[in-house]
mmCIF file of C-alpha atoms in Angstrom:
data_model
loop_
_atom_site.group_PDB
_atom_site.id
_atom_site.type_symbol
_atom_site.label_atom_id
_atom_site.label_comp_id
_atom_site.label_asym_id
_atom_site.label_seq_id
_atom_site.Cartn_x
_atom_site.Cartn_y
_atom_site.Cartn_z
ATOM 1 C CA UNK A 1 72.942 160.421 54.877
ATOM 2 C CA UNK A 2 73.329 157.238 52.860
ATOM 3 C CA UNK A 3 74.406 157.247 49.211
ATOM 4 C CA UNK A 4 71.138 156.296 47.452
ATOM 5 C CA UNK A 5 71.996 157.548 43.958
ATOM 6 C CA UNK A 6 72.360 154.057 42.523
ATOM 7 C CA UNK A 7 69.013 152.955 43.919
ATOM 8 C CA UNK A 8 67.168 156.022 42.638
ATOM 9 C CA UNK A 9 68.749 155.611 39.196
ATOM 10 C CA UNK A 10 67.741 151.942 39.082
ATOM 11 C CA UNK A 11 64.161 152.961 39.902
ATOM 12 C CA UNK A 12 64.109 155.582 37.184
ATOM 13 C CA UNK A 13 65.460 153.225 34.529
ATOM 14 C CA UNK A 14 63.063 150.448 35.529
ATOM 15 C CA UNK A 15 60.063 152.769 35.343
ATOM 16 C CA UNK A 16 61.123 154.044 31.921
ATOM 17 C CA UNK A 17 61.704 150.551 30.516
ATOM 18 C CA UNK A 18 58.406 149.285 31.896
ATOM 19 C CA UNK A 19 56.443 152.002 30.098
ATOM 20 C CA UNK A 20 58.341 151.954 26.814
ATOM 21 C CA UNK A 21 58.221 148.161 26.641
ATOM 22 C CA UNK A 22 54.454 148.442 26.152
ATOM 23 C CA UNK A 23 55.105 150.140 22.812
ATOM 24 C CA UNK A 24 58.048 148.252 21.303
ATOM 25 C CA UNK A 25 55.799 147.134 18.433
ATOM 26 C CA UNK A 26 55.447 150.776 17.278
ATOM 27 C CA UNK A 27 57.665 152.528 14.726
ATOM 28 C CA UNK A 28 59.998 154.579 16.902
ATOM 29 C CA UNK A 29 62.051 155.813 13.966
ATOM 30 C CA UNK A 30 59.238 157.669 12.189
ATOM 31 C CA UNK A 31 57.739 159.296 15.295
ATOM 32 C CA UNK A 32 59.226 162.453 16.819
ATOM 33 C CA UNK A 33 59.803 162.460 20.562
ATOM 34 C CA UNK A 34 57.524 165.124 22.035
ATOM 35 C CA UNK A 35 58.825 168.600 21.304
ATOM 36 C CA UNK A 36 62.277 167.384 20.228
ATOM 37 C CA UNK A 37 63.682 167.228 16.717
ATOM 38 C CA UNK A 38 64.847 163.662 17.383
ATOM 39 C CA UNK A 39 62.873 160.525 16.685
ATOM 40 C CA UNK A 40 61.769 158.337 19.574
ATOM 41 C CA UNK A 41 64.485 155.827 18.683
ATOM 42 C CA UNK A 42 67.238 158.464 18.509
ATOM 43 C CA UNK A 43 66.092 159.828 21.871
ATOM 44 C CA UNK A 44 66.232 156.370 23.474
ATOM 45 C CA UNK A 45 69.756 155.836 22.134
ATOM 46 C CA UNK A 46 70.717 159.262 23.485
ATOM 47 C CA UNK A 47 69.704 158.128 26.991
ATOM 48 C CA UNK A 48 72.113 155.198 26.707
ATOM 49 C CA UNK A 49 74.849 157.491 25.386
ATOM 50 C CA UNK A 50 74.443 159.761 28.400
ATOM 51 C CA UNK A 51 74.595 156.806 30.780
ATOM 52 C CA UNK A 52 77.780 155.349 29.322
ATOM 53 C CA UNK A 53 79.388 158.794 29.060
ATOM 54 C CA UNK A 54 78.642 159.640 32.690
ATOM 55 C CA UNK A 55 79.707 156.212 33.937
ATOM 56 C CA UNK A 56 83.007 156.311 32.063
ATOM 57 C CA UNK A 57 83.897 159.789 33.287
ATOM 58 C CA UNK A 58 83.048 158.930 36.883
ATOM 59 C CA UNK A 59 84.771 155.528 36.886
ATOM 60 C CA UNK A 60 87.760 156.860 34.952
ATOM 61 C CA UNK A 61 88.133 159.947 37.200
ATOM 62 C CA UNK A 62 88.182 162.078 34.045
ATOM 63 C CA UNK A 63 89.160 165.576 35.144
ATOM 64 C CA UNK A 64 88.701 167.532 31.931
ATOM 65 C CA UNK A 65 86.790 167.022 28.694
ATOM 66 C CA UNK A 66 85.032 164.057 27.192
ATOM 67 C CA UNK A 67 86.357 160.589 26.428
ATOM 68 C CA UNK A 68 86.760 159.926 22.715
ATOM 69 C CA UNK A 69 84.375 157.053 22.245
ATOM 70 C CA UNK A 70 80.668 156.366 21.847
ATOM 71 C CA UNK A 71 78.198 153.533 21.430
ATOM 72 C CA UNK A 72 76.611 152.116 18.301
ATOM 73 C CA UNK A 73 73.891 149.540 17.791
ATOM 74 C CA UNK A 74 74.210 146.554 15.518
ATOM 75 C CA UNK A 75 72.256 146.758 12.286
ATOM 76 C CA UNK A 76 68.786 145.340 12.717
ATOM 77 C CA UNK A 77 68.519 146.108 16.443
ATOM 78 C CA UNK A 78 64.846 146.509 17.262
ATOM 79 C CA UNK A 79 63.129 148.612 19.882
ATOM 80 C CA UNK A 80 63.440 145.858 22.484
ATOM 81 C CA UNK A 81 67.158 145.749 21.834
ATOM 82 C CA UNK A 82 67.404 149.491 22.308
ATOM 83 C CA UNK A 83 65.647 149.194 25.664
ATOM 84 C CA UNK A 84 68.059 146.475 26.766
ATOM 85 C CA UNK A 85 70.970 148.784 25.944
ATOM 86 C CA UNK A 86 69.332 151.564 27.998
ATOM 87 C CA UNK A 87 68.894 149.175 30.934
ATOM 88 C CA UNK A 88 72.454 147.860 30.675
ATOM 89 C CA UNK A 89 74.097 151.287 30.435
ATOM 90 C CA UNK A 90 71.884 152.563 33.239
ATOM 91 C CA UNK A 91 73.167 149.668 35.330
ATOM 92 C CA UNK A 92 76.747 150.679 34.518
ATOM 93 C CA UNK A 93 76.147 154.224 35.748
ATOM 94 C CA UNK A 94 74.372 152.988 38.892
ATOM 95 C CA UNK A 95 77.326 150.678 39.619
ATOM 96 C CA UNK A 96 79.797 153.525 39.129
ATOM 97 C CA UNK A 97 77.796 155.736 41.501
ATOM 98 C CA UNK A 98 77.799 153.012 44.163
ATOM 99 C CA UNK A 99 81.509 152.250 43.803
ATOM 100 C CA UNK A 100 82.895 155.795 43.587
ATOM 101 C CA UNK A 101 84.245 157.339 46.829
ATOM 102 C CA UNK A 102 82.393 160.369 48.129
ATOM 103 C CA UNK A 103 85.145 162.900 47.443
ATOM 104 C CA UNK A 104 85.774 161.950 43.798
ATOM 105 C CA UNK A 105 84.713 164.427 41.127
ATOM 106 C CA UNK A 106 84.807 164.120 37.360
ATOM 107 C CA UNK A 107 84.294 166.497 34.470
ATOM 108 C CA UNK A 108 80.961 167.956 33.475
ATOM 109 C CA UNK A 109 80.723 171.403 31.881
ATOM 110 C CA UNK A 110 77.520 172.663 33.493
ATOM 111 C CA UNK A 111 78.061 174.940 35.225
ATOM 112 C CA UNK A 112 81.154 174.581 37.435
ATOM 113 C CA UNK A 113 83.139 172.011 35.395
ATOM 114 C CA UNK A 114 82.745 169.007 37.692
ATOM 115 C CA UNK A 115 80.282 166.721 39.475
ATOM 116 C CA UNK A 116 80.466 164.130 42.241
ATOM 117 C CA UNK A 117 78.697 160.766 42.352
ATOM 118 C CA UNK A 118 75.432 162.361 43.492
ATOM 119 C CA UNK A 119 75.604 164.844 40.649
ATOM 120 C CA UNK A 120 76.165 162.151 38.036
ATOM 121 C CA UNK A 121 73.349 160.055 39.481
ATOM 122 C CA UNK A 122 71.023 163.080 39.412
ATOM 123 C CA UNK A 123 72.000 163.932 35.833
ATOM 124 C CA UNK A 124 71.428 160.346 34.741
ATOM 125 C CA UNK A 125 68.049 160.295 36.454
ATOM 126 C CA UNK A 126 67.081 163.580 34.811
ATOM 127 C CA UNK A 127 68.106 162.344 31.361
ATOM 128 C CA UNK A 128 66.076 159.153 31.551
ATOM 129 C CA UNK A 129 63.019 160.764 33.159
ATOM 130 C CA UNK A 130 62.760 163.687 30.774
ATOM 131 C CA UNK A 131 63.528 161.782 27.595
ATOM 132 C CA UNK A 132 61.165 158.973 28.521
ATOM 133 C CA UNK A 133 58.547 161.704 28.916
ATOM 134 C CA UNK A 134 59.471 163.002 25.449
ATOM 135 C CA UNK A 135 59.207 159.547 23.883
ATOM 136 C CA UNK A 136 55.950 158.860 25.699
ATOM 137 C CA UNK A 137 54.444 162.079 24.344
ATOM 138 C CA UNK A 138 55.409 161.079 20.834
ATOM 139 C CA UNK A 139 53.869 157.641 21.242
ATOM 140 C CA UNK A 140 50.741 158.888 23.006
ATOM 141 C CA UNK A 141 51.647 157.303 26.374
ATOM 142 C CA UNK A 142 51.368 158.741 29.874
ATOM 143 C CA UNK A 143 54.490 158.605 32.044
ATOM 144 C CA UNK A 144 54.467 158.984 35.835
ATOM 145 C CA UNK A 145 57.950 158.217 37.241
ATOM 146 C CA UNK A 146 58.812 157.349 40.872
ATOM 147 C CA UNK A 147 58.497 160.461 43.044
ATOM 148 C CA UNK A 148 61.645 159.632 45.066
ATOM 149 C CA UNK A 149 63.774 159.529 41.912
ATOM 150 C CA UNK A 150 62.407 162.894 40.781
ATOM 151 C CA UNK A 151 63.021 164.440 44.213
ATOM 152 C CA UNK A 152 66.569 163.086 44.218
ATOM 153 C CA UNK A 153 67.328 164.989 41.019
ATOM 154 C CA UNK A 154 65.580 168.193 42.089
ATOM 155 C CA UNK A 155 67.390 168.427 45.436
ATOM 156 C CA UNK A 156 70.831 167.754 43.927
ATOM 157 C CA UNK A 157 71.060 169.638 40.632
ATOM 158 C CA UNK A 158 68.101 172.049 40.655
ATOM 159 C CA UNK A 159 68.798 174.030 43.856
ATOM 160 C CA UNK A 160 67.365 177.233 42.390
ATOM 161 C CA UNK A 161 63.972 175.655 41.608
ATOM 162 C CA UNK A 162 61.343 176.299 44.282
ATOM 163 C CA UNK A 163 59.580 173.034 45.164
ATOM 164 C CA UNK A 164 56.078 172.743 43.752
ATOM 165 C CA UNK A 165 53.015 170.795 44.880
ATOM 166 C CA UNK A 166 54.548 167.561 43.514
ATOM 167 C CA UNK A 167 58.058 166.680 42.268
ATOM 168 C CA UNK A 168 57.248 165.496 38.735
ATOM 169 C CA UNK A 169 55.252 168.550 37.560
ATOM 170 C CA UNK A 170 57.957 170.730 39.131
ATOM 171 C CA UNK A 171 60.728 169.043 37.133
ATOM 172 C CA UNK A 172 58.698 169.237 33.927
ATOM 173 C CA UNK A 173 58.092 172.953 34.503
ATOM 174 C CA UNK A 174 61.735 173.606 35.397
ATOM 175 C CA UNK A 175 62.884 172.036 32.115
ATOM 176 C CA UNK A 176 60.363 173.750 29.860
ATOM 177 C CA UNK A 177 58.107 170.748 29.478
ATOM 178 C CA UNK A 178 55.113 171.745 31.552
ATOM 179 C CA UNK A 179 53.268 174.461 33.417
ATOM 180 C CA UNK A 180 52.823 175.305 37.087
ATOM 181 C CA UNK A 181 50.101 177.635 38.360
ATOM 182 C CA UNK A 182 51.478 181.066 39.206
ATOM 183 C CA UNK A 183 54.832 180.513 37.503
ATOM 184 C CA UNK A 184 55.991 181.878 34.172
ATOM 185 C CA UNK A 185 56.873 179.342 31.458
ATOM 186 C CA UNK A 186 60.526 178.280 31.331
ATOM 187 C CA UNK A 187 62.219 178.766 27.962
ATOM 188 C CA UNK A 188 65.861 178.261 28.985
ATOM 189 C CA UNK A 189 67.205 176.106 31.788
ATOM 190 C CA UNK A 190 70.392 174.612 33.178
ATOM 191 C CA UNK A 191 71.007 172.208 36.001
ATOM 192 C CA UNK A 192 73.579 173.141 38.655
ATOM 193 C CA UNK A 193 76.078 170.705 40.109
ATOM 194 C CA UNK A 194 77.532 172.021 43.341
ATOM 195 C CA UNK A 195 80.439 174.456 43.277
ATOM 196 C CA UNK A 196 83.716 173.195 44.765
ATOM 197 C CA UNK A 197 86.711 175.365 45.662
ATOM 198 C CA UNK A 198 90.138 174.169 46.769
ATOM 199 C CA UNK A 199 92.768 175.515 49.157
ATOM 200 C CA UNK A 200 96.019 174.034 50.409
ATOM 201 C CA UNK A 201 94.483 171.728 53.023
ATOM 202 C CA UNK A 202 90.755 171.981 52.400
ATOM 203 C CA UNK A 203 88.074 171.413 49.814
ATOM 204 C CA UNK A 204 85.115 173.761 50.085
ATOM 205 C CA UNK A 205 82.155 171.721 48.835
ATOM 206 C CA UNK A 206 78.888 173.438 48.031
ATOM 207 C CA UNK A 207 76.085 171.889 50.096
ATOM 208 C CA UNK A 208 73.019 170.759 48.136
ATOM 209 C CA UNK A 209 69.435 171.191 49.380
ATOM 210 C CA UNK A 210 69.368 167.443 50.080
ATOM 211 C CA UNK A 211 72.460 167.657 52.304
ATOM 212 C CA UNK A 212 71.221 170.807 54.009
ATOM 213 C CA UNK A 213 67.886 169.185 54.841
ATOM 214 C CA UNK A 214 69.680 166.204 56.402
ATOM 215 C CA UNK A 215 72.035 168.433 58.422
ATOM 216 C CA UNK A 216 69.168 170.573 59.660
ATOM 217 C CA UNK A 217 67.429 167.585 61.273
ATOM 218 C CA UNK A 218 70.544 166.143 62.915
ATOM 219 C CA UNK A 219 72.068 164.066 60.104
ATOM 220 C CA UNK A 220 75.578 164.159 58.687
ATOM 221 C CA UNK A 221 74.620 165.639 55.307
ATOM 222 C CA UNK A 222 76.536 162.885 53.511
ATOM 223 C CA UNK A 223 79.861 163.858 55.105
ATOM 224 C CA UNK A 224 82.034 162.121 57.688
ATOM 225 C CA UNK A 225 82.728 164.678 60.397
ATOM 226 C CA UNK A 226 85.757 165.235 62.578
ATOM 227 C CA UNK A 227 85.266 165.195 66.334
ATOM 228 C CA UNK A 228 81.679 165.258 67.547
ATOM 229 C CA UNK A 229 80.217 166.166 64.163
ATOM 230 C CA UNK A 230 78.620 169.395 62.924
ATOM 231 C CA UNK A 231 78.597 172.262 65.409
ATOM 232 C CA UNK A 232 75.402 174.172 66.178
ATOM 233 C CA UNK A 233 76.132 176.956 63.707
ATOM 234 C CA UNK A 234 76.376 174.504 60.814
ATOM 235 C CA UNK A 235 72.982 173.026 61.581
ATOM 236 C CA UNK A 236 71.432 176.480 61.930
ATOM 237 C CA UNK A 237 72.971 177.557 58.633
ATOM 238 C CA UNK A 238 71.639 174.416 56.973
ATOM 239 C CA UNK A 239 68.168 175.222 58.250
ATOM 240 C CA UNK A 240 68.386 178.728 56.780
ATOM 241 C CA UNK A 241 69.499 177.253 53.468
ATOM 242 C CA UNK A 242 66.549 174.844 53.437
ATOM 243 C CA UNK A 243 64.172 177.742 54.013
ATOM 244 C CA UNK A 244 65.737 179.690 51.139
ATOM 245 C CA UNK A 245 65.336 176.640 48.896
ATOM 246 C CA UNK A 246 61.700 176.160 49.856
ATOM 247 C CA UNK A 247 60.992 179.822 49.134
ATOM 248 C CA UNK A 248 62.804 179.775 45.790
ATOM 249 C CA UNK A 249 65.451 182.236 47.010
ATOM 250 C CA UNK A 250 68.485 179.925 46.974
ATOM 251 C CA UNK A 251 71.193 180.627 44.421
ATOM 252 C CA UNK A 252 73.544 177.683 43.885
ATOM 253 C CA UNK A 253 76.871 179.409 44.596
ATOM 254 C CA UNK A 254 75.602 181.647 47.406
ATOM 255 C CA UNK A 255 74.708 178.986 49.929
ATOM 256 C CA UNK A 256 76.747 176.950 52.409
ATOM 257 C CA UNK A 257 80.024 175.103 51.869
ATOM 258 C CA UNK A 258 81.284 172.155 53.876
ATOM 259 C CA UNK A 259 84.965 172.467 54.788
ATOM 260 C CA UNK A 260 86.498 169.059 54.084
ATOM 261 C CA UNK A 261 90.049 168.238 55.094
ATOM 262 C CA UNK A 262 91.948 166.822 52.119
ATOM 263 C CA UNK A 263 94.198 164.469 54.071
ATOM 264 C CA UNK A 264 91.401 162.323 55.520
ATOM 265 C CA UNK A 265 88.139 163.501 53.835
ATOM 266 C CA UNK A 266 86.717 164.612 57.191
ATOM 267 C CA UNK A 267 84.437 167.650 57.340
ATOM 268 C CA UNK A 268 85.763 170.129 59.901
ATOM 269 C CA UNK A 269 83.147 172.858 59.612
ATOM 270 C CA UNK A 270 81.126 175.016 57.276
ATOM 271 C CA UNK A 271 81.274 178.452 55.721
ATOM 272 C CA UNK A 272 78.865 180.289 53.523
ATOM 273 C CA UNK A 273 76.908 183.305 52.463
ATOM 274 C CA UNK A 274 73.668 184.577 53.936
ATOM 275 C CA UNK A 275 72.372 185.091 50.413
ATOM 276 C CA UNK A 276 73.386 186.512 47.021
ATOM 277 C CA UNK A 277 74.987 189.968 46.767
ATOM 278 C CA UNK A 278 72.788 192.979 47.538
ATOM 279 C CA UNK A 279 72.239 195.720 44.978
ATOM 280 C CA UNK A 280 75.285 197.578 46.292
ATOM 281 C CA UNK A 281 77.436 194.453 45.834
ATOM 282 C CA UNK A 282 77.777 193.599 49.508
ATOM 283 C CA UNK A 283 77.418 189.991 50.653
ATOM 284 C CA UNK A 284 77.496 188.644 54.206
ATOM 285 C CA UNK A 285 79.563 185.612 55.155
ATOM 286 C CA UNK A 286 79.640 183.336 58.213
ATOM 287 C CA UNK A 287 81.507 180.237 59.365
ATOM 288 C CA UNK A 288 81.640 177.500 61.975
ATOM 289 C CA UNK A 289 84.215 174.834 62.950
ATOM 290 C CA UNK A 290 83.916 171.659 64.976
ATOM 291 C CA UNK A 291 85.775 172.024 68.247
ATOM 292 C CA UNK A 292 88.309 169.315 67.350
ATOM 293 C CA UNK A 293 89.477 171.314 64.312
ATOM 294 C CA UNK A 294 89.908 174.709 65.934
ATOM 295 C CA UNK A 295 93.292 176.328 66.375
ATOM 296 C CA UNK A 296 94.812 174.952 63.160
ATOM 297 C CA UNK A 297 94.111 177.832 60.789
ATOM 298 C CA UNK A 298 91.372 176.069 58.840
ATOM 299 C CA UNK A 299 88.852 178.890 59.225
ATOM 300 C CA UNK A 300 91.363 181.508 58.059
ATOM 301 C CA UNK A 301 92.379 179.384 55.074
ATOM 302 C CA UNK A 302 88.783 178.772 54.054
ATOM 303 C CA UNK A 303 87.784 182.412 54.553
ATOM 304 C CA UNK A 304 90.626 183.629 52.360
ATOM 305 C CA UNK A 305 89.649 181.136 49.652
ATOM 306 C CA UNK A 306 85.941 181.926 49.646
ATOM 307 C CA UNK A 307 86.562 185.671 49.920
ATOM 308 C CA UNK A 308 88.916 185.639 46.938
ATOM 309 C CA UNK A 309 86.359 183.735 44.869
ATOM 310 C CA UNK A 310 83.560 186.159 45.773
ATOM 311 C CA UNK A 311 85.544 189.354 45.247
ATOM 312 C CA UNK A 312 86.670 188.155 41.809
ATOM 313 C CA UNK A 313 83.047 188.410 40.641
ATOM 314 C CA UNK A 314 81.728 191.577 39.043
ATOM 315 C CA UNK A 315 78.580 191.614 41.200
ATOM 316 C CA UNK A 316 80.525 191.710 44.513
ATOM 317 C CA UNK A 317 82.138 194.850 45.923
ATOM 318 C CA UNK A 318 82.603 193.867 49.568
ATOM 319 C CA UNK A 319 82.211 191.093 52.125
ATOM 320 C CA UNK A 320 80.629 191.646 55.525
ATOM 321 C CA UNK A 321 80.835 189.543 58.705
ATOM 322 C CA UNK A 322 79.502 189.832 62.253
ATOM 323 C CA UNK A 323 80.851 188.386 65.489
ATOM 324 C CA UNK A 324 80.031 188.632 69.175
ATOM 325 C CA UNK A 325 82.277 190.981 71.176
ATOM 326 C CA UNK A 326 83.623 188.129 73.273
ATOM 327 C CA UNK A 327 84.451 185.857 70.340
ATOM 328 C CA UNK A 328 88.088 186.878 70.028
ATOM 329 C CA UNK A 329 89.013 183.727 68.099
ATOM 330 C CA UNK A 330 86.594 184.642 65.310
ATOM 331 C CA UNK A 331 87.841 188.214 65.331
ATOM 332 C CA UNK A 332 91.418 186.977 64.838
ATOM 333 C CA UNK A 333 90.280 184.825 61.900
ATOM 334 C CA UNK A 334 88.669 187.841 60.247
ATOM 335 C CA UNK A 335 91.736 189.999 60.828
ATOM 336 C CA UNK A 336 94.086 187.361 59.393
ATOM 337 C CA UNK A 337 91.857 187.060 56.346
ATOM 338 C CA UNK A 338 92.150 190.789 55.703
ATOM 339 C CA UNK A 339 88.863 192.031 57.155
ATOM 340 C CA UNK A 340 88.741 195.381 58.937
ATOM 341 C CA UNK A 341 86.457 196.196 61.865
ATOM 342 C CA UNK A 342 83.978 198.862 60.767
ATOM 343 C CA UNK A 343 81.570 198.948 63.709
ATOM 344 C CA UNK A 344 81.312 197.744 67.303
ATOM 345 C CA UNK A 345 78.821 197.876 70.137
ATOM 346 C CA UNK A 346 77.839 195.766 73.128
ATOM 347 C CA UNK A 347 76.000 193.203 70.990
ATOM 348 C CA UNK A 348 78.255 192.646 67.971
ATOM 349 C CA UNK A 349 81.337 193.658 66.054
ATOM 350 C CA UNK A 350 81.099 194.167 62.293
ATOM 351 C CA UNK A 351 83.927 193.511 59.825
ATOM 352 C CA UNK A 352 84.345 194.281 56.131
ATOM 353 C CA UNK A 353 86.635 193.251 53.295
ATOM 354 C CA UNK A 354 86.512 195.282 50.107
ATOM 355 C CA UNK A 355 87.668 194.255 46.667
#
């Protein structure tokens, strides 16, 4: 799966500038932007501030907190000048997205304290699309952004939003700016960058709906894989995750994680949950390794890491796993990770780990 974040961001910025350029002769300072408290001009400057903030964090590999600087416009800068700043800062973020290695993450508070290049691209796209919509409403314009740019954002940072009939109305509904038939109005919302957990030799990277969809149809999901690539279980798990997303049942931290080896940034397998915790606090977990990575303890290391994260949550009381009777390797992994066999028959063995 190719890194298209820069391209989608360029499209979003170009569409925004093209629309707003038709109204640069209007008074942006005296007109409020849609339902915001800001003026149209303040909102446009905010877009540029987001772009330069995201680009600087990503390019600077900022691990925690914000950089202590901002942007300011020269006195007398008109609306056309503001648009040029938006275009220029959007170009900076697009360039940073293109140039940043896949594994790099930088600080963003919502909700897991970091984002990768796809996350920053999706956040930038969301900022420019939504705030251009706000400005357009204030100025009495109609905005219809590129569908591919909208879909890029939805499938990267809105994994809990069930797809609607079209991407743009879905994003507007998800951010409290529109309505969708059969869905309650949204009054509070938050985007979700993927959760990442670390162990000694591995990084467990939460798989986005976009990556899952690519894996399910035979792609690489945006990862470089060890050996012969994803094993059958990973592709099946990705397909299940896509179905959960399409049905609106996916919860960001309860999906699938790619197991990426730190030393060479190669994905060696996947591990994940079958869904969020049940009412009794039990959650089922499964895993899969490429053949070339088996026998090195990666599955045990990842299972210990993901189990510890899950059991530290108040809504989880136990983890559950199933394995075929003949799969002794998987049974040894579960035993080393602290699981206890609680049931066995001719078809499967069941294991549990309690908090």
